[in-house]
Coordinates of C-alpha atoms and ligand atoms in Angstrom, one line a residue:
M470 CA 67.7 49.8 23.7
R471 CA 65.4 46.8 23.9
A472 CA 61.8 47.1 25.0
V473 CA 59.5 44.2 26.2
V474 CA 55.8 44.8 25.5
L475 CA 53.5 42.6 27.7
V476 CA 50.7 41.4 25.5
G477 CA 49.8 38.1 27.2
G478 CA 46.6 39.1 28.8
E479 CA 43.3 37.7 27.3
G480 CA 41.5 41.0 27.0
T481 CA 38.4 39.6 28.6
R482 CA 37.0 43.0 29.5
L483 CA 36.9 43.9 25.8
R484 CA 34.9 40.9 24.7
P485 CA 33.3 40.3 22.3
L486 CA 35.7 42.6 20.4
T487 CA 38.5 40.3 21.5
S488 CA 36.5 37.0 21.1
T489 CA 38.2 36.4 17.7
V490 CA 41.2 38.8 17.7
P491 CA 43.7 39.3 20.5
K492 CA 43.4 42.7 22.1
P493 CA 46.8 44.0 20.8
V494 CA 45.7 43.7 17.2
V495 CA 42.1 44.8 17.5
T496 CA 41.6 47.7 15.1
L497 CA 41.8 51.1 16.7
V498 CA 40.7 53.8 14.2
D499 CA 42.7 52.6 11.2
R500 CA 45.5 50.3 12.5
P501 CA 46.1 47.5 15.0
F502 CA 46.0 48.9 18.5
L503 CA 49.6 47.9 19.1
A504 CA 50.8 49.9 16.1
Y505 CA 50.3 53.1 18.2
M506 CA 52.7 51.8 20.8
L507 CA 55.3 50.6 18.3
E508 CA 55.2 54.0 16.5
W509 CA 55.6 55.7 19.9
L510 CA 58.5 53.5 20.8
A511 CA 60.2 54.1 17.4
R512 CA 59.8 57.9 17.9
H513 CA 61.8 57.5 21.1
G514 CA 64.6 55.6 19.3
V515 CA 63.7 52.1 20.4
D516 CA 64.7 49.8 17.6
E517 CA 64.2 46.3 19.1
V518 CA 60.9 45.3 20.6
V519 CA 60.1 41.9 22.2
L520 CA 56.4 41.0 22.3
A521 CA 55.8 38.8 25.3
C522 CA 52.8 36.7 24.1
G523 CA 50.4 34.2 25.5
F524 CA 47.2 34.3 23.7
L525 CA 46.9 33.6 19.9
P526 CA 50.5 34.7 18.9
T527 CA 50.0 33.7 15.2
K528 CA 47.4 36.4 14.8
L529 CA 49.8 38.9 16.3
R530 CA 52.5 37.8 13.9
D531 CA 50.1 38.0 10.9
A532 CA 49.1 41.5 11.8
L533 CA 52.4 43.0 12.9
G534 CA 55.1 41.1 10.9
D535 CA 58.7 41.8 11.6
G536 CA 58.0 45.4 12.7
S537 CA 59.8 47.0 9.7
R538 CA 56.7 49.0 8.8
Y539 CA 56.9 50.6 12.2
G540 CA 60.6 51.4 11.9
L541 CA 61.9 48.7 14.4
H542 CA 62.5 45.0 14.7
L543 CA 60.0 42.7 16.4
T544 CA 60.7 39.4 18.2
Y545 CA 57.9 37.2 19.5
V546 CA 58.3 35.2 22.7
E547 CA 55.6 32.7 23.6
E548 CA 55.2 31.6 27.2
P549 CA 54.4 27.9 27.7
E550 CA 51.7 29.1 30.2
P551 CA 51.0 32.7 31.4
R552 CA 53.9 33.8 33.6
G553 CA 52.4 37.0 34.9
T554 CA 53.7 40.5 34.3
G555 CA 57.0 39.8 36.0
G556 CA 57.5 36.2 35.0
A557 CA 57.0 37.2 31.4
V558 CA 59.9 39.7 31.5
R559 CA 62.2 37.1 33.0
F560 CA 61.1 34.5 30.5
A561 CA 61.8 36.9 27.6
D562 CA 65.3 37.6 28.9
E563 CA 66.0 33.8 29.0
Q564 CA 64.7 33.3 25.5
L565 CA 66.7 36.0 23.8
D566 CA 70.3 35.8 22.5
G567 CA 72.2 38.2 24.7
G568 CA 69.1 38.7 27.0
L569 CA 67.4 42.0 27.4
G570 CA 70.6 43.9 28.0
E571 CA 72.0 46.0 30.9
R572 CA 69.0 48.4 30.7
F573 CA 65.7 47.9 29.0
L574 CA 62.1 49.2 28.9
V575 CA 59.0 47.2 29.9
L576 CA 55.6 48.4 28.7
N577 CA 52.1 47.2 29.4
G578 CA 50.7 46.5 25.9
D579 CA 47.2 47.8 26.5
V580 CA 48.0 51.5 26.9
L581 CA 47.6 54.4 24.4
T582 CA 50.0 57.2 25.3
D583 CA 52.4 59.7 24.0
L584 CA 54.3 60.3 27.2
D585 CA 57.9 61.4 27.0
L586 CA 60.1 58.3 27.5
G587 CA 63.2 60.3 27.0
A588 CA 62.5 62.5 30.0
Q589 CA 61.8 59.4 32.1
I590 CA 65.1 57.8 31.1
A591 CA 66.9 61.0 32.0
R592 CA 65.3 61.0 35.4
H593 CA 66.2 57.4 35.9
D594 CA 69.9 58.3 35.2
E595 CA 70.0 61.3 37.4
A596 CA 68.5 59.3 40.3
G597 CA 70.8 56.4 39.7
A598 CA 67.7 54.3 40.0
R599 CA 67.3 50.5 39.5
G600 CA 63.8 50.9 38.2
T601 CA 61.8 54.0 37.2
L602 CA 58.0 53.9 36.8
A603 CA 56.1 56.3 34.6
L604 CA 53.4 57.9 36.7
V605 CA 50.2 59.6 35.6
P606 CA 47.3 61.1 37.5
V607 CA 43.8 59.5 37.3
E608 CA 40.5 60.3 39.0
D609 CA 40.0 56.8 40.3
P610 CA 43.1 54.8 41.1
T611 CA 41.2 51.6 42.3
A612 CA 41.8 49.8 38.9
Y613 CA 45.5 50.6 38.8
G614 CA 48.8 50.5 40.8
L615 CA 48.8 53.4 43.2
V616 CA 52.2 55.0 43.8
R617 CA 53.2 57.1 46.8
L618 CA 56.1 59.3 45.9
G619 CA 58.7 60.1 48.5
A620 CA 61.6 62.6 48.6
G621 CA 63.6 63.1 45.4
G622 CA 61.2 60.9 43.4
A623 CA 61.9 57.7 45.3
V624 CA 58.8 55.5 45.5
A625 CA 57.6 55.3 49.1
G626 CA 54.8 52.8 48.6
F627 CA 53.2 50.8 45.8
L628 CA 49.6 49.4 46.1
E629 CA 48.2 47.3 43.3
K630 CA 44.4 47.8 43.0
P631 CA 44.1 49.8 46.2
K632 CA 40.9 49.9 48.3
I633 CA 39.1 53.2 48.4
E634 CA 40.2 53.9 52.0
E635 CA 43.9 53.3 51.0
I636 CA 43.9 56.1 48.4
D637 CA 45.9 59.1 49.4
T638 CA 47.3 60.2 46.0
N639 CA 46.0 60.3 42.4
L640 CA 49.3 59.1 40.9
I641 CA 49.3 55.6 39.4
S642 CA 51.8 53.5 37.5
A643 CA 51.2 54.0 33.8
G644 CA 52.7 50.6 32.9
A645 CA 56.0 52.0 31.4
Y646 CA 59.2 51.1 33.2
V647 CA 62.9 51.7 32.8
L648 CA 64.8 48.8 34.4
E649 CA 68.4 47.9 35.2
R650 CA 69.4 44.3 34.6
D651 CA 69.7 43.4 38.3
V652 CA 66.0 43.8 38.8
L653 CA 65.6 40.5 37.0
D654 CA 67.2 38.8 40.1
L655 CA 64.0 39.8 42.0
I656 CA 61.9 37.6 39.7
P657 CA 61.9 33.9 40.6
P658 CA 62.3 31.7 37.4
D659 CA 59.8 29.2 36.0
R660 CA 56.6 30.5 37.7
N661 CA 53.9 33.1 37.4
V662 CA 55.2 36.3 39.0
S663 CA 53.3 39.6 39.2
I664 CA 55.7 42.5 38.8
E665 CA 53.2 44.7 40.6
R666 CA 52.6 42.5 43.6
E667 CA 56.0 40.8 44.1
V668 CA 58.7 43.0 42.5
W669 CA 57.7 46.6 43.1
P670 CA 57.1 46.1 46.8
A671 CA 60.5 44.5 47.2
L672 CA 62.1 47.4 45.3
V673 CA 60.5 50.2 47.4
G674 CA 63.3 51.8 49.3
A675 CA 65.8 49.8 47.3
G676 CA 66.1 51.8 44.1
L677 CA 62.6 52.2 42.8
H678 CA 61.8 55.7 41.5
G679 CA 58.8 57.3 39.8
H680 CA 58.6 60.0 37.1
A681 CA 55.3 61.9 37.0
H682 CA 54.5 62.8 33.4
E683 CA 52.8 66.2 33.2
G684 CA 50.2 66.8 30.6
A685 CA 50.8 63.6 28.7
Y686 CA 48.0 61.6 27.1
W687 CA 47.5 58.2 28.7
L688 CA 44.7 55.7 28.5
D689 CA 44.4 52.0 29.4
I690 CA 42.3 50.7 26.5
G691 CA 40.9 47.7 28.3
T692 CA 37.1 48.3 28.3
P693 CA 34.6 49.2 25.5
D694 CA 34.1 52.7 27.0
R695 CA 37.8 53.4 27.0
Y696 CA 38.2 51.9 23.5
L697 CA 35.6 54.5 22.3
Q698 CA 37.4 57.2 24.2
G699 CA 40.7 56.2 22.6
S700 CA 39.3 56.3 19.1
S701 CA 37.7 59.7 19.7
D702 CA 40.9 61.1 21.2
I703 CA 43.0 59.9 18.2
L704 CA 40.6 61.5 15.8
A705 CA 40.5 64.7 17.7
G706 CA 44.3 64.8 17.9
N707 CA 44.3 64.7 21.7
V708 CA 47.0 62.0 21.5
R709 CA 50.0 62.3 19.1
S710 CA 49.6 59.6 16.4
G711 CA 50.0 58.9 12.8
V712 CA 46.3 59.2 12.2
T713 CA 46.1 63.0 12.5
E714 CA 48.1 63.6 9.3
R715 CA 45.5 61.6 7.4
L716 CA 42.7 64.1 8.3
D717 CA 41.8 66.9 5.9
A718 CA 40.8 70.5 6.9
H719 CA 37.3 69.2 7.9
G720 CA 38.9 66.5 10.0
I721 CA 37.9 63.8 7.6
A722 CA 40.0 60.9 6.2
R723 CA 38.6 58.6 3.5
G724 CA 40.1 55.6 1.9
G725 CA 39.8 54.7 -1.7
D726 CA 36.5 54.0 -3.6
C727 CA 34.1 55.5 -1.0
V728 CA 30.7 56.6 -2.1
V729 CA 29.2 59.3 0.2
D730 CA 25.7 60.4 -0.6
G731 CA 24.8 61.2 3.0
H732 CA 26.4 63.8 5.4
L733 CA 29.8 63.5 7.1
H734 CA 30.9 65.4 10.2
G735 CA 34.6 65.5 11.2
P736 CA 36.6 64.3 12.9
T737 CA 35.7 61.0 11.2
L738 CA 37.6 58.4 9.3
L739 CA 36.4 56.1 6.5
G740 CA 38.2 53.0 5.4
D741 CA 38.3 51.8 1.7
G742 CA 35.1 51.1 -0.2
V743 CA 32.7 52.6 2.4
H744 CA 29.2 53.4 1.2
I745 CA 27.1 56.0 3.0
A746 CA 23.6 56.2 1.5
E747 CA 21.4 59.2 1.0
G748 CA 20.0 60.8 4.1
A749 CA 22.4 59.0 6.4
V750 CA 24.5 61.0 8.8
V751 CA 28.0 59.9 10.0
G752 CA 30.1 61.7 12.6
A753 CA 31.5 63.4 14.4
H754 CA 34.1 61.2 16.2
T755 CA 33.3 58.2 14.2
V756 CA 35.2 55.4 12.5
L757 CA 33.8 53.3 9.6
G758 CA 36.1 50.4 8.6
D759 CA 36.7 49.1 5.1
R760 CA 33.5 48.2 3.1
V761 CA 31.1 49.4 5.8
R762 CA 27.7 50.2 4.4
I763 CA 25.4 52.7 6.0
E764 CA 21.9 52.5 4.6
P765 CA 19.5 55.4 3.9
G766 CA 18.5 57.6 6.9
A767 CA 20.8 55.8 9.4
T768 CA 22.7 57.9 11.9
V769 CA 26.1 56.9 13.3
T770 CA 27.8 59.2 15.8
A771 CA 30.7 58.9 18.2
A772 CA 30.8 55.2 17.2
V773 CA 33.1 52.6 15.7
V774 CA 31.8 50.4 13.0
L775 CA 34.4 47.9 11.9
E776 CA 35.0 46.3 8.5
D777 CA 32.2 44.8 6.4
A778 CA 29.5 45.8 8.9
V779 CA 26.1 47.0 7.7
I780 CA 23.9 49.6 9.5
G781 CA 20.3 49.3 8.4
R782 CA 17.9 51.9 7.1
G783 CA 16.9 54.4 9.8
S784 CA 19.0 52.9 12.6
T785 CA 20.9 54.9 15.2
V786 CA 24.3 53.9 16.4
R787 CA 25.8 56.2 19.0
E788 CA 28.6 55.7 21.4
A789 CA 28.7 52.0 20.5
I790 CA 31.0 49.5 18.8
V791 CA 29.9 47.3 15.9
A792 CA 32.5 44.5 15.3
P793 CA 33.6 43.3 11.8
G794 CA 30.9 41.7 9.6
A795 CA 28.0 42.5 12.0
R796 CA 24.7 43.4 10.4
I797 CA 22.3 45.8 12.1
G798 CA 18.8 45.6 10.7
A799 CA 16.4 48.6 10.0
D800 CA 15.3 50.9 12.8
C801 CA 17.5 49.6 15.5
T802 CA 19.0 51.7 18.3
V803 CA 22.5 50.8 19.5
T804 CA 23.8 53.2 22.1
G805 CA 25.4 53.6 25.6
G806 CA 28.6 51.6 25.1
A807 CA 26.9 48.6 23.6
V808 CA 29.1 46.2 21.6
V809 CA 27.7 44.1 18.8
G810 CA 30.1 41.2 18.2
P811 CA 31.7 39.9 15.0
G812 CA 29.3 38.6 12.5
V813 CA 26.2 39.1 14.7
V814 CA 22.9 39.6 12.8
L815 CA 20.4 42.0 14.5
G816 CA 16.9 41.9 13.1
A817 CA 14.9 45.1 12.7
G818 CA 13.8 47.2 15.6
N819 CA 16.2 45.9 18.3
V820 CA 17.3 48.3 21.0
L821 CA 20.7 47.8 22.7
D822 CA 21.9 50.2 25.4
R823 CA 23.8 50.4 28.7
G824 CA 26.8 48.4 27.8
A825 CA 24.9 45.4 26.3
R826 CA 27.1 43.0 24.5
V827 CA 26.1 40.5 21.9
F828 CA 28.5 37.6 21.2
P829 CA 29.6 36.2 17.9
G830 CA 27.3 33.8 16.2
V831 CA 24.2 35.3 17.7
R832 CA 21.2 36.1 15.3
L833 CA 18.4 38.1 16.9
P834 CA 15.0 38.1 15.3
D835 CA 13.1 41.4 14.7
G836 CA 12.3 43.3 17.9
A837 CA 13.8 40.6 20.1
L838 CA 15.6 43.0 22.5
A839 CA 14.7 46.2 24.2
F840 CA 17.7 46.5 26.5
Ligands
GDD1360 N1 53.2 38.0 28.5 C1 52.3 38.2 29.5 N2 52.1 37.2 30.3 N3 51.6 39.4 29.5 C2 50.7 39.5 30.5 C3 50.4 38.5 31.4 C4 51.1 37.3 31.3 O1 50.9 36.3 32.1 N4 49.4 39.0 32.3 C5 49.1 40.3 31.9 N5 49.9 40.6 30.8 C6 49.9 41.9 30.1 C7 48.5 42.3 29.6 O2 48.2 41.9 28.3 C8 48.6 43.8 29.7 O3 49.1 44.4 28.5 C9 49.7 44.1 30.8 O4 50.4 42.8 30.9 C10 49.0 44.5 32.1 O5 48.1 43.6 32.5 P1 46.5 44.0 32.8 O6 45.8 42.8 33.1 O7 46.0 44.9 31.7 O8 46.7 44.8 34.1 P2 45.9 46.0 34.7 O9 45.5 47.0 33.6 O10 44.8 45.5 35.6 O11 47.0 46.7 35.7 C11 48.3 47.0 35.2 O12 48.3 48.2 34.4 C12 48.0 49.4 35.1 C13 48.1 50.5 34.1 O13 47.2 50.3 33.0 C14 49.3 47.2 36.4 O14 50.6 47.3 35.8 C15 48.9 48.5 37.2 O15 49.9 48.7 38.2 C16 48.9 49.7 36.2 O16 48.5 50.8 37.0
MG1361 MG1 45.4 46.9 31.6

């Protein structure tokens, strides 16, 4: 079976992490984010994946190749301009030899999940549905597509980004669909079409079903807070992934040539060539990318520090993201979901908190910020 993965969004809410790298290939723990989705699809027997791309497709290709290392075959389709979540599926079908087939899967490319696609496909078959949406419960459906389920699993209503007063269920669309070919007829060609706003409403009462996944892990990775949540959950084994098998009995994974003179608390993952100086403390729930250097007395907890970044002497980084090549000076505090962009240089004594974001190319002098 073929699967289309929608990866054409710009990932603006994850900036500056996505200022230089498209969201699907931003590193999550130890691999490109999309690798988790490809590994998950491969486990469910999907052998052909079409990546519906808009933004920076060359970087996607460089990072993911032909898919063989994930056990499937990858094809890249580039839209001339963004076609929207529905238009992208139709465009992919037109571009492929033999099209998408009689039945195919569509996945939002920004989701980390281990939900059981096999069970969803079985439900789709039993119901004789034209389309079946994966459903998961969330606390606040306002940022998602709310789904009202009717008798026998038929969808009785679909509301994209509902207003608070419209919310009468906690079930939302998880961004994983099983579709029959004739659904493509509901997508007008050659223009931007939102599958959520134009296609699902037209299919309500006409063959749209939902399958509520119980107890599955599901996270839309689109914001810095959720990116941190995702890394932490991967390390803790809350979501099934290939990372868990790399962790030792203390929950620690380390790449080659690491020098650890400070303290490590698992679950934590170190890339290759990481250097943790004396008196530094790293972990728990922390990722240090390749060649990261943690200077004496620094503390890094529940954080992600990507490749080639440096955390200065005595600094604290907690619940924050430090992008590749950034350099944090001595005695800084970077906390509260702050994101330090690629290559940023922070002088000594800066304080970043409450979701502060510093964009690429910025150099802050000593003590410039107390956010
Ligand atoms: N190829 C292509 N072209 N992909 C696109 C385009 C486009 O024009 N627009 C968006 N995408 C991709 C995004 O990259 C993302 O992977 C996916 O489609 C969904 O778009 P988002 O922008 O992330 O949508 P959302 O998160 O606000 O809402 C969607 O996902 C929710 C679950 O996370 C909707 O499908 C909701 O109904 C759903 O609940
Ligand atoms: Mg999203």
